[in-house]
XYZ file of C-alpha atoms in Angstrom:
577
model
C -27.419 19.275 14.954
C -31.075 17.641 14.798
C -33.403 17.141 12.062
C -37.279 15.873 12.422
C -36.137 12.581 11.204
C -32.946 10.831 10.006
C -34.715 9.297 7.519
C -36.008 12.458 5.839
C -32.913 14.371 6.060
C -31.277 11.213 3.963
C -33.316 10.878 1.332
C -33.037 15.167 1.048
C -29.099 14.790 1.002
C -29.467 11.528 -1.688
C -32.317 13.614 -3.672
C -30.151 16.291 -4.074
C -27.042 14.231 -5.234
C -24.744 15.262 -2.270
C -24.382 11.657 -1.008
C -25.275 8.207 -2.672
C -27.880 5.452 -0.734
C -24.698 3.036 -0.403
C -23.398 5.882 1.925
C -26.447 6.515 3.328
C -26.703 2.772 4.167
C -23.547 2.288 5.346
C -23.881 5.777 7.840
C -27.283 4.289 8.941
C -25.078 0.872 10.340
C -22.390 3.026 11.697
C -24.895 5.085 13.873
C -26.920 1.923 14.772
C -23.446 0.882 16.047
C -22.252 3.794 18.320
C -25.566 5.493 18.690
C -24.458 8.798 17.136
C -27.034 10.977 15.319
C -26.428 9.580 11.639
C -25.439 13.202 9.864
C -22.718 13.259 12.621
C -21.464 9.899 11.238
C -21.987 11.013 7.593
C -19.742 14.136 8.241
C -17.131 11.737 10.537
C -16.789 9.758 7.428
C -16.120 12.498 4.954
C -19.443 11.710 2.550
C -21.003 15.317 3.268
C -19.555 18.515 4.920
C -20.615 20.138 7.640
C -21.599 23.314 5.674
C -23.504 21.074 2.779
C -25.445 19.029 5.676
C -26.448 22.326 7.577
C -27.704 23.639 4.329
C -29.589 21.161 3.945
C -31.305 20.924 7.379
C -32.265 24.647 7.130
C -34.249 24.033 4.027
C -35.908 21.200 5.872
C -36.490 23.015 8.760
C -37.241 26.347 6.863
C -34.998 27.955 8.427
C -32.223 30.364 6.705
C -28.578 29.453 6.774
C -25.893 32.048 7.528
C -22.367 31.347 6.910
C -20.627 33.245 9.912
C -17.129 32.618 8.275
C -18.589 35.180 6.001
C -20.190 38.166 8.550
C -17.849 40.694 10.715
C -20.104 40.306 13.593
C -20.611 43.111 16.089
C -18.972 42.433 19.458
C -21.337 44.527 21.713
C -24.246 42.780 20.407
C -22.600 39.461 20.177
C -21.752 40.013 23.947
C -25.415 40.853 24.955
C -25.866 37.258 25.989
C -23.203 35.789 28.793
C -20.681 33.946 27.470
C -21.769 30.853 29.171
C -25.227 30.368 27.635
C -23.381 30.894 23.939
C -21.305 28.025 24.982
C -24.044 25.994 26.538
C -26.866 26.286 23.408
C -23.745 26.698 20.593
C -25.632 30.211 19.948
C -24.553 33.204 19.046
C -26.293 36.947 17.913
C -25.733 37.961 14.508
C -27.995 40.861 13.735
C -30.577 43.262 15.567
C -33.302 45.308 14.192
C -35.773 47.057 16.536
C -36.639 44.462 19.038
C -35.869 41.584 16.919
C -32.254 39.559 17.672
C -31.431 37.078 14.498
C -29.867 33.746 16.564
C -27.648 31.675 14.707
C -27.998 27.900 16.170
C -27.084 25.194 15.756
C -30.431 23.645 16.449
C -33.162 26.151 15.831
C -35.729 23.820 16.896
C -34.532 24.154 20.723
C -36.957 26.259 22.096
C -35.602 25.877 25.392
C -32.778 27.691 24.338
C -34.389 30.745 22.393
C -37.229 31.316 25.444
C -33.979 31.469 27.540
C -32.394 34.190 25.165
C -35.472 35.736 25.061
C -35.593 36.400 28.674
C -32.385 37.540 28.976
C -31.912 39.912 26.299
C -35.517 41.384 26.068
C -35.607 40.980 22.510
C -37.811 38.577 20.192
C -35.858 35.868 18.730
C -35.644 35.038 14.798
C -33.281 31.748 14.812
C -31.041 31.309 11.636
C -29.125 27.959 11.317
C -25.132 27.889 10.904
C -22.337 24.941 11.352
C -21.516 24.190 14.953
C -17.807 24.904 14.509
C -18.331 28.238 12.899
C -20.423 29.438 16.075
C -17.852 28.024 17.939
C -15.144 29.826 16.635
C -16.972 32.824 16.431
C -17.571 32.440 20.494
C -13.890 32.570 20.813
C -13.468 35.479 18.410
C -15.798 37.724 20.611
C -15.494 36.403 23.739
C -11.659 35.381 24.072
C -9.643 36.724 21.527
C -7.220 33.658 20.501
C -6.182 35.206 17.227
C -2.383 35.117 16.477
C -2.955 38.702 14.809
C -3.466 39.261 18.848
C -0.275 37.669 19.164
C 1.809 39.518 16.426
C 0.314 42.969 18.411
C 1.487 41.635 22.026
C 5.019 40.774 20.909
C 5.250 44.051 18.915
C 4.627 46.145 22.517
C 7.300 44.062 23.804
C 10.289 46.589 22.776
C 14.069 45.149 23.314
C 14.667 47.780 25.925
C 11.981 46.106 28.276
C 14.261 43.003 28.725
C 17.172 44.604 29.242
C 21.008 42.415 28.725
C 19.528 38.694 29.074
C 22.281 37.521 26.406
C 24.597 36.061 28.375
C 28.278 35.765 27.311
C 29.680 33.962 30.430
C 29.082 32.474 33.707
C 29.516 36.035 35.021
C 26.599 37.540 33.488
C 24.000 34.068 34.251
C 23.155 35.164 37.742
C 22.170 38.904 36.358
C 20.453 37.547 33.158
C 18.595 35.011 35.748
C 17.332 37.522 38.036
C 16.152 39.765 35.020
C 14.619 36.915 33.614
C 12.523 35.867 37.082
C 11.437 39.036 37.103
C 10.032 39.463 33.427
C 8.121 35.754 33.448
C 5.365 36.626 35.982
C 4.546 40.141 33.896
C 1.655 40.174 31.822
C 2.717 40.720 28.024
C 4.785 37.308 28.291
C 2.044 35.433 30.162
C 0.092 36.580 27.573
C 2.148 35.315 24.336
C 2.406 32.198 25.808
C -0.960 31.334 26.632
C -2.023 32.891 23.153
C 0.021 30.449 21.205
C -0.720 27.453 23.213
C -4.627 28.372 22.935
C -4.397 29.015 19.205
C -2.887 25.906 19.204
C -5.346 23.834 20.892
C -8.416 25.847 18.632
C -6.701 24.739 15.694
C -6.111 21.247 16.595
C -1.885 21.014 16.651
C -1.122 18.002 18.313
C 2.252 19.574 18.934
C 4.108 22.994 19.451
C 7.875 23.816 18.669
C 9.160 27.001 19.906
C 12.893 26.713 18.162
C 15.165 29.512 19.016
C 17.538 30.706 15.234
C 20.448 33.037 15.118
C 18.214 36.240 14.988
C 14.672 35.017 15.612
C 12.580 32.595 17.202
C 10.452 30.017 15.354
C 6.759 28.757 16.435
C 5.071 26.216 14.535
C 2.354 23.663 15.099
C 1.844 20.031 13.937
C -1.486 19.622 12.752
C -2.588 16.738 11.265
C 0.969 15.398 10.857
C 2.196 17.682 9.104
C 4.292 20.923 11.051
C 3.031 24.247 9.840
C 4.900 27.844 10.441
C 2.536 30.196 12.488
C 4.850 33.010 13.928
C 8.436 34.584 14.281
C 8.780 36.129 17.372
C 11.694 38.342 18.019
C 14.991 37.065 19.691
C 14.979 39.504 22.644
C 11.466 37.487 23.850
C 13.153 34.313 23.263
C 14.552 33.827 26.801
C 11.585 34.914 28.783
C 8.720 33.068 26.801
C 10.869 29.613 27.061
C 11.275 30.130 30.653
C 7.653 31.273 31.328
C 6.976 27.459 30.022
C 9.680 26.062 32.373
C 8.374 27.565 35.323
C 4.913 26.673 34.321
C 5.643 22.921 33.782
C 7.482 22.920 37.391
C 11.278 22.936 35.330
C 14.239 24.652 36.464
C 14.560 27.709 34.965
C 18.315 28.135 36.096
C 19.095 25.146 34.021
C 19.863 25.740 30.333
C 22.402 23.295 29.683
C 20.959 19.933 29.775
C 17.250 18.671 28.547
C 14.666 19.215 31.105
C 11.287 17.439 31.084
C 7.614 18.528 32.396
C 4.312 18.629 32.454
C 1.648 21.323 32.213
C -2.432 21.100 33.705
C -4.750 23.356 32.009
C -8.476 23.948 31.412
C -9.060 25.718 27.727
C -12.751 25.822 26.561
C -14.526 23.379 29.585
C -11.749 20.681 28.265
C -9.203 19.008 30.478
C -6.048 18.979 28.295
C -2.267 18.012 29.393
C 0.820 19.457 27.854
C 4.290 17.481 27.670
C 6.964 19.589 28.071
C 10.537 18.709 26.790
C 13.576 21.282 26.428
C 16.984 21.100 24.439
C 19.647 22.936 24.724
C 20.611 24.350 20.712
C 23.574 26.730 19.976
C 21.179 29.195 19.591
C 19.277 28.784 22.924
C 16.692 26.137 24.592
C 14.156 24.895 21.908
C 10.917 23.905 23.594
C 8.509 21.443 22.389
C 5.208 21.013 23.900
C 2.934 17.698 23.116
C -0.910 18.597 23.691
C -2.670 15.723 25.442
C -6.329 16.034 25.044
C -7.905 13.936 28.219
C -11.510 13.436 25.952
C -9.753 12.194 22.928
C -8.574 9.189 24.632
C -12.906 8.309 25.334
C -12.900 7.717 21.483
C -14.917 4.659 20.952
C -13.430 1.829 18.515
C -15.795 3.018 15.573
C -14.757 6.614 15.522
C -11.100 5.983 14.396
C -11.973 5.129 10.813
C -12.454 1.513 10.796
C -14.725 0.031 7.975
C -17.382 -1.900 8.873
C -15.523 -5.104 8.423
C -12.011 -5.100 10.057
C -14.391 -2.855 13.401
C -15.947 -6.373 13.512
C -13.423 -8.447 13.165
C -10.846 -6.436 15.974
C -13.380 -6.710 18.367
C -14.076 -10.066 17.878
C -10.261 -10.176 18.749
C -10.386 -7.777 21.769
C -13.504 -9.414 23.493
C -11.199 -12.571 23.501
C -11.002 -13.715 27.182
C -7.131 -14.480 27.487
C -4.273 -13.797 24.610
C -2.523 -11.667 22.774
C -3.078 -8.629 20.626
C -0.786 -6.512 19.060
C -0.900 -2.895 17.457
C 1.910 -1.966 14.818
C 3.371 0.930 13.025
C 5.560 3.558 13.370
C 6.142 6.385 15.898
C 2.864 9.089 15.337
C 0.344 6.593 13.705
C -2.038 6.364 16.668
C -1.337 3.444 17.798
C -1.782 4.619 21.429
C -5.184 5.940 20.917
C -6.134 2.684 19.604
C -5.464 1.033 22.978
C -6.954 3.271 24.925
C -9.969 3.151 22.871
C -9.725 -0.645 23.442
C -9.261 -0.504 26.689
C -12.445 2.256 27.179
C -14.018 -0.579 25.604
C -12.893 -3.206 28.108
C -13.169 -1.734 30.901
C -16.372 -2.383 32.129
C -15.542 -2.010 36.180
C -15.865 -6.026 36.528
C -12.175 -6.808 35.528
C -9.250 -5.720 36.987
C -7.458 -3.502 34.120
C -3.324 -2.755 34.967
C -1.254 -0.509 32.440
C 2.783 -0.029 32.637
C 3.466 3.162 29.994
C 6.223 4.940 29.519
C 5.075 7.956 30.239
C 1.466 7.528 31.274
C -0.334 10.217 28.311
C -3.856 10.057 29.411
C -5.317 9.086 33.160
C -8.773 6.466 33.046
C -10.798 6.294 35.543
C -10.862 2.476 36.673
C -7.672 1.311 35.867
C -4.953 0.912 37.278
C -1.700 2.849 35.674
C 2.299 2.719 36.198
C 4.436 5.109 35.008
C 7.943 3.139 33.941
C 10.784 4.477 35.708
C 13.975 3.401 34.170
C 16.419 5.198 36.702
C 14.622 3.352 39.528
C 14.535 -0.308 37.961
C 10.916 0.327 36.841
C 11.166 -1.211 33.386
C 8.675 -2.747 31.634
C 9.666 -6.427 32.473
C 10.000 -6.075 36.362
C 6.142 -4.283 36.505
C 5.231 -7.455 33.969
C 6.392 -9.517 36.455
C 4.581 -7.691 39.624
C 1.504 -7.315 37.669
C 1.110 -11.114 37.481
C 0.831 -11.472 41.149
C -1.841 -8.596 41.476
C -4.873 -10.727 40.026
C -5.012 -8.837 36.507
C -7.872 -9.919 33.926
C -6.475 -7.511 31.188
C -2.909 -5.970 30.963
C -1.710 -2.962 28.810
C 2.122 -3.206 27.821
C 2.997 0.622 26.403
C 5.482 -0.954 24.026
C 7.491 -4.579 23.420
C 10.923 -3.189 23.487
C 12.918 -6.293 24.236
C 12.894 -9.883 24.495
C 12.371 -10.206 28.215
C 9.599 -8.250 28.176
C 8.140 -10.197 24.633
C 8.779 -13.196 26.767
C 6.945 -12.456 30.209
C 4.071 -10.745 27.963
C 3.588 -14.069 25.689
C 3.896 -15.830 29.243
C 1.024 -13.781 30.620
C -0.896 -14.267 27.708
C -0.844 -17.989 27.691
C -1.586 -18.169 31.443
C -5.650 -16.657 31.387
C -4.725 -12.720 30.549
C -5.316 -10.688 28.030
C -2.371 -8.819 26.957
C -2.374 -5.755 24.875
C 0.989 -3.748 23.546
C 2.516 -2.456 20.569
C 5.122 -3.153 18.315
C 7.538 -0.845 15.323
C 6.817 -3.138 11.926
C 5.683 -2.768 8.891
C 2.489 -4.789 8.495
C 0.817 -6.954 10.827
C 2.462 -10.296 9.537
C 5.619 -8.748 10.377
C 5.021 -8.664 13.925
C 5.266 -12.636 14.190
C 8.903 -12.493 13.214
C 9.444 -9.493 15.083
C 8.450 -11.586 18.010
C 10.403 -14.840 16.712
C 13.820 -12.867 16.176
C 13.344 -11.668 19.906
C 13.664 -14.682 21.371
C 10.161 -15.935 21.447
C 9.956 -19.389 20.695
C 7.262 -20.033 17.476
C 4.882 -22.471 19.258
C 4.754 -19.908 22.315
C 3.602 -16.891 19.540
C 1.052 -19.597 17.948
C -0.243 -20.281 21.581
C -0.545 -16.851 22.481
C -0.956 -14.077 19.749
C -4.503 -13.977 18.808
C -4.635 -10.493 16.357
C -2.626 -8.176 15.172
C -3.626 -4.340 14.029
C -1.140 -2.551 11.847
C -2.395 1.043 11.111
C -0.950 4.215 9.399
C -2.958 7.775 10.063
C -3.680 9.492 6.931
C -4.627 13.360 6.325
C -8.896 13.674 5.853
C -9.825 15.728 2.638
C -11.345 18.692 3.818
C -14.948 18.809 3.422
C -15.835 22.653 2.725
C -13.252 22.777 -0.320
C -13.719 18.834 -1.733
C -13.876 18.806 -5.275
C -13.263 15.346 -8.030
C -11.108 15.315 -10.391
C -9.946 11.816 -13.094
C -7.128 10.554 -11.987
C -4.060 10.098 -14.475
C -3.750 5.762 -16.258
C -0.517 6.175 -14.377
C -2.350 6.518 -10.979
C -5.074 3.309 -11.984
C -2.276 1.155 -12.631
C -0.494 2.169 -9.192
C -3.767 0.542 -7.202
C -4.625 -1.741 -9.703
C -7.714 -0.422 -11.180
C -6.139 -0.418 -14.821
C -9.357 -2.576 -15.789
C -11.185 0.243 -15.723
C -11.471 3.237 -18.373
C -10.616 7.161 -16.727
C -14.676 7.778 -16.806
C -15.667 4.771 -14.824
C -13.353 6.292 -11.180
C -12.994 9.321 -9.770
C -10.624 10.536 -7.114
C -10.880 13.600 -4.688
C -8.899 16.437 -3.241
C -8.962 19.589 -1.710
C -8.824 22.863 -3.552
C -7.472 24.833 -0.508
C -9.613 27.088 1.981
C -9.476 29.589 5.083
C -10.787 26.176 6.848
C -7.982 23.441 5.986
C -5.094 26.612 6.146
C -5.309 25.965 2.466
C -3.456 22.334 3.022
C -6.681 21.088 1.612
C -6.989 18.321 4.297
C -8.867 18.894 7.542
C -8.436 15.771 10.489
C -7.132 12.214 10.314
C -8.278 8.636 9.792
C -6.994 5.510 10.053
C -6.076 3.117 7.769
C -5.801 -0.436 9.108
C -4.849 -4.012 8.204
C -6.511 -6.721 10.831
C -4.795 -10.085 10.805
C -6.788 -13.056 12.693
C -4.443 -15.394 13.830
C -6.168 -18.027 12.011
C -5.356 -22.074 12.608
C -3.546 -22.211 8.852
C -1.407 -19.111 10.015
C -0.764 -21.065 13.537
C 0.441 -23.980 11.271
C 3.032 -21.360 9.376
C 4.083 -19.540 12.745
C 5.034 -23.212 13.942
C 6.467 -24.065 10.660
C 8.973 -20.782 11.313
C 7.661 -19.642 7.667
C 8.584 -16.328 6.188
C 6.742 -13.273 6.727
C 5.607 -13.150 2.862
C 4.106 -16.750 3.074
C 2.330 -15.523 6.466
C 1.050 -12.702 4.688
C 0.026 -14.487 1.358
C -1.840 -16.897 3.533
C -3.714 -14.055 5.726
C -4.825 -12.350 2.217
C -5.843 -15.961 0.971
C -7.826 -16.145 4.383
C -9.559 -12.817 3.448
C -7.589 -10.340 5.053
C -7.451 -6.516 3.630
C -4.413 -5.273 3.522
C -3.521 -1.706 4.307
C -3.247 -1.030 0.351
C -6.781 -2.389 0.264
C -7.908 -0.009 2.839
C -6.240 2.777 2.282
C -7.830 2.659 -1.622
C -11.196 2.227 -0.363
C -11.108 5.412 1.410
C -9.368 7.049 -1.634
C -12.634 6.047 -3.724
C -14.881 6.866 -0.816
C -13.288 10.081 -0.962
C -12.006 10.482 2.480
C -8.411 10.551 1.665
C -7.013 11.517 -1.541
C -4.322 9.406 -3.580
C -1.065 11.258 -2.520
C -1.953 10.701 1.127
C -2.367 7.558 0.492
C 0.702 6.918 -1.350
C 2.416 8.793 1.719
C 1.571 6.680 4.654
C 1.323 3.132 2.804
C 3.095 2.772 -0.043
C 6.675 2.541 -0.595
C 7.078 4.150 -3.617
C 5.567 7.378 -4.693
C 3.768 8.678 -7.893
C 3.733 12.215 -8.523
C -0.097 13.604 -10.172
């Protein structure tokens, strides 16, 4: 999406009272920063949706908006231009009359791209405007069908009688039910359920798939955005063929039902690279299957585009550019702490250092640095690779995860001897991590010598922008964040109504919400001083330090988040509104 100038399409969004200057201002740093186009960073950061903004640009531009969601386009005419050009210019035909074609773009100032159509298709273009992930969905409507309604139909031609006896009652009947089986996973209706439901869930974001096998049916659902959704209920007779259609795809044995099986899956969905994690467990009911998408172009996320404010971005990478230490990033399983490495290593890794990883298992491949997969069985563990690692002239190491004191120990040891060490830890808040560290052996003047920073972060749900509304919150919900000062008309808070966008969850994405601690020289005197992790933390916040409460309500009031969420992934106790 382009405009003639960032300026003017500000002042048109502030004019018309969709966003406020502050916003403005602080989108106008933000793309300074990364160099994004700043109505990508004010939809990123939740002020303006992508519908509202595209609006907006088609008045400027003079061009009408259509809101695809909206049409039942034709598929002949939406297939008169090759798929790849639709792809390549984010184009797509709506509407023909004579020798005119109506374009929906998503820039209708490239002329490069409507002489091209023009060419093709014979026809005279009149561009219309529209939200780049509307034409991109409606490019996989015509052009791929990846609709679970497509789904529903497949498994529905898929009587019992083509499977034939694959129950099987005893060791007698395995060898029978296995040769029925090899025979059924190469045929096309189950190669087509399968890759149906793992490309609907890649379109609709799922970080995860769970195919769990009940008494008389067979449950699919998707995690999206944290939370797992239901999304089909295939019959039991395609149970045993679809599972081991994904064993034999992820290189597993499908012979083998009665222990867990791991693998891995390589595939190419929309010009994207993505990997899928394949992990199997034998239930009473049959294997349940659970498949962890691995998106190779998330990991190229930049620092600024995982929901930092302004502030604690500047002050962890202060920390990160640090020449020799260590850093640590907390929280619990499934609150991106991963991604924030990786992001902080894309950051680092400039091709003059020499970058080494040990992970267990290695999620995404970078180019430039050096990766080792752990290998428990074979005496690969974290420590002994610590150890090798220090003898391969490393500038910057990755640690997946500080399990146990040996490794805490050889990590701080690296750390103090001219390396920069980066890993994670399972606590609460950044200040816990010191006496996480402590109470695994570490002695406190080694953790005062070494840590430099610690991250603790918690992902929460994004309000989704097409169905954001405001609303007052209850006194009950003021007091909670401590905002009691001020009267119900002085703060609103936001939510989601519900749309065909969010699912009707009413949240669309994730952020994070972050707590930076600086290892400053009065929290070096604590560490030392073995102090608790209350007087570390009192001293951090004295030192100017936002906690994750103070984030988290900053992006409530910003309206990225909404109070619930908030409540959710921070704070202990809940409030019901």
């Amino acid at each position: 999406m382009i405009a003639r100038s960032k300026e003017d399409i500000g002042k048109i969004l502030i004019d018309e009272g969709i966003i406020t200057a502050r916003q403005l201002d602080r989108a106008y740093q933000q793309s300074e920063k990364s160099g994004e186009p700043v109505q990508k960073i004010l939809v990123a950061m939740g002020y303006v949706n992508e519908k509202e903004l595209t609006e907006t640009m088609g008045r400027q531009m003079g061009v009408p908006f259509v809101d695809l969601d909206q049409l039942d386009l034709d598929q002949q005419l939406a297939r008169s231009i090759p798929e790849h050009l639709a792809q390549r210019y984010k184009v797509i035909p709506v509407a023909q009359n004579d020798n005119r074609l109506t374009l929906a773009m998503v820039d209708p100032l490239n002329v490069i791209a409507i002489d091209d159509i023009r060419l093709i298709t014979g026809f005279d273009i009149d561009p219309v405007i529209s939200t780049e992930d509307s034409i991109m969905k409606a490019i996989g409507r015509q052009f791929g069908v990846t609709d679970l309604v497509e789904v529903e139909e497949t498994v529905k031609d898929l009587s019992a009688q083509d499977f034939g006896p694959l129950e099987v009652e005893d060791a007698m009947d395995e060898e029978i039910a296995l040769d029925k089986l090899k025979e059924l996973v190469d045929e096309a209706p189950i190669v087509r359920v399968v890759n149906l439901i793992i490309s609907q869930a890649i379109n609709d974001k799922a970080s995860d798939i769970h195919i769990e096998p009940e008494a008389k049916s067979v449950r699919v659902r998707y995690r999206v955005d944290g939370v797992l959704h239901d999304v089909m209920s295939p019959p039991k007779h395609i149970q045993a063929p679809m599972v081991s259609r994904i064993k034999i795809m992820a290189n597993m044995d499908i012979a083998e039902r009665r222990v867990p099986q791991d693998g891995k899956i390589h595939l190419h969905h929309d010009s994207r690279e993505f990997d899928l994690r394949v992990s199997t467990v034998p239930t009473v009911h049959g294997e349940k299957v659970v498949m962890r998408i691995l998106d190779k172009g998330s990991v190229m996320l930049g620092l600024n585009k995982l929901g930092f404010y302004e502030d604690n971005l500047k002050l962890w990478e202060e920390i990160v550019e640090k020449p020799y230490g260590m850093l640590l990033v907390t929280g619990p399983t499934g609150s991106g702490k991963s991604t924030t490495l990786y992001s902080c290593l894309n950051k680092l890794n400039s091709g003059e250092k020499n970058l080494m990883t040990i992970e267990d298992p290695v999620e995404y491949q970078i180019p430039g640095i050096n990766q080792v997969q752990a290998n428990e069985k074979a005496g690969l563990t974290f420590a002994f690779a610590l150890r090798a690692f220090l003898r391969q002239d490393p500038d910057i190491i990755m640690v997946g995860e500080i399990r146990d004191g040996e490794t805490a120990k050889i990590a701080v040891e690296a750390a103090l001897t001219g390396h920069l060490v980066l890993s994670t830890l399972h606590t609460n808040d950044a200040p816990g991590a010191i006496s996480r560290l402590v109470e695994m052996g570490v002695e406190p003047f080694l953790v005062a010598s070494a840590l430099i920073g610690v991250l603790a972060q918690r992902l929460a749900r994004m309000i989704c922008p097409n169905c954001k509304e405001t609303f007052t919150p209850p006194a009950e919900a003021t007091r909670k964040f401590g905002l009691g000062m001020f009267s119900d008309n002085d703060i609103s808070f936001y939510r989601g109504r519900g749309c065909d966008h969010c699912k009707m969850t009413g949240y669309r994405g994730r952020t994070g919400i972050h707590e930076v601690l600086m290892i400053s020289d009065r929290v070096r005197g604590l560490i030392l001083q073995r102090a608790s992790t209350a007087e570390i933390r009192q001293a951090a916040i004295e030192g100017g330090m936002k906690t994750m409460q103070d984030d988290g309500l900053r992006k409530v009031l910003d309206g990225v988040t909404t109070v619930e969420e908030c409540l959710r992934v921070v704070y202990v106790e809940a409030v019901e509104f």
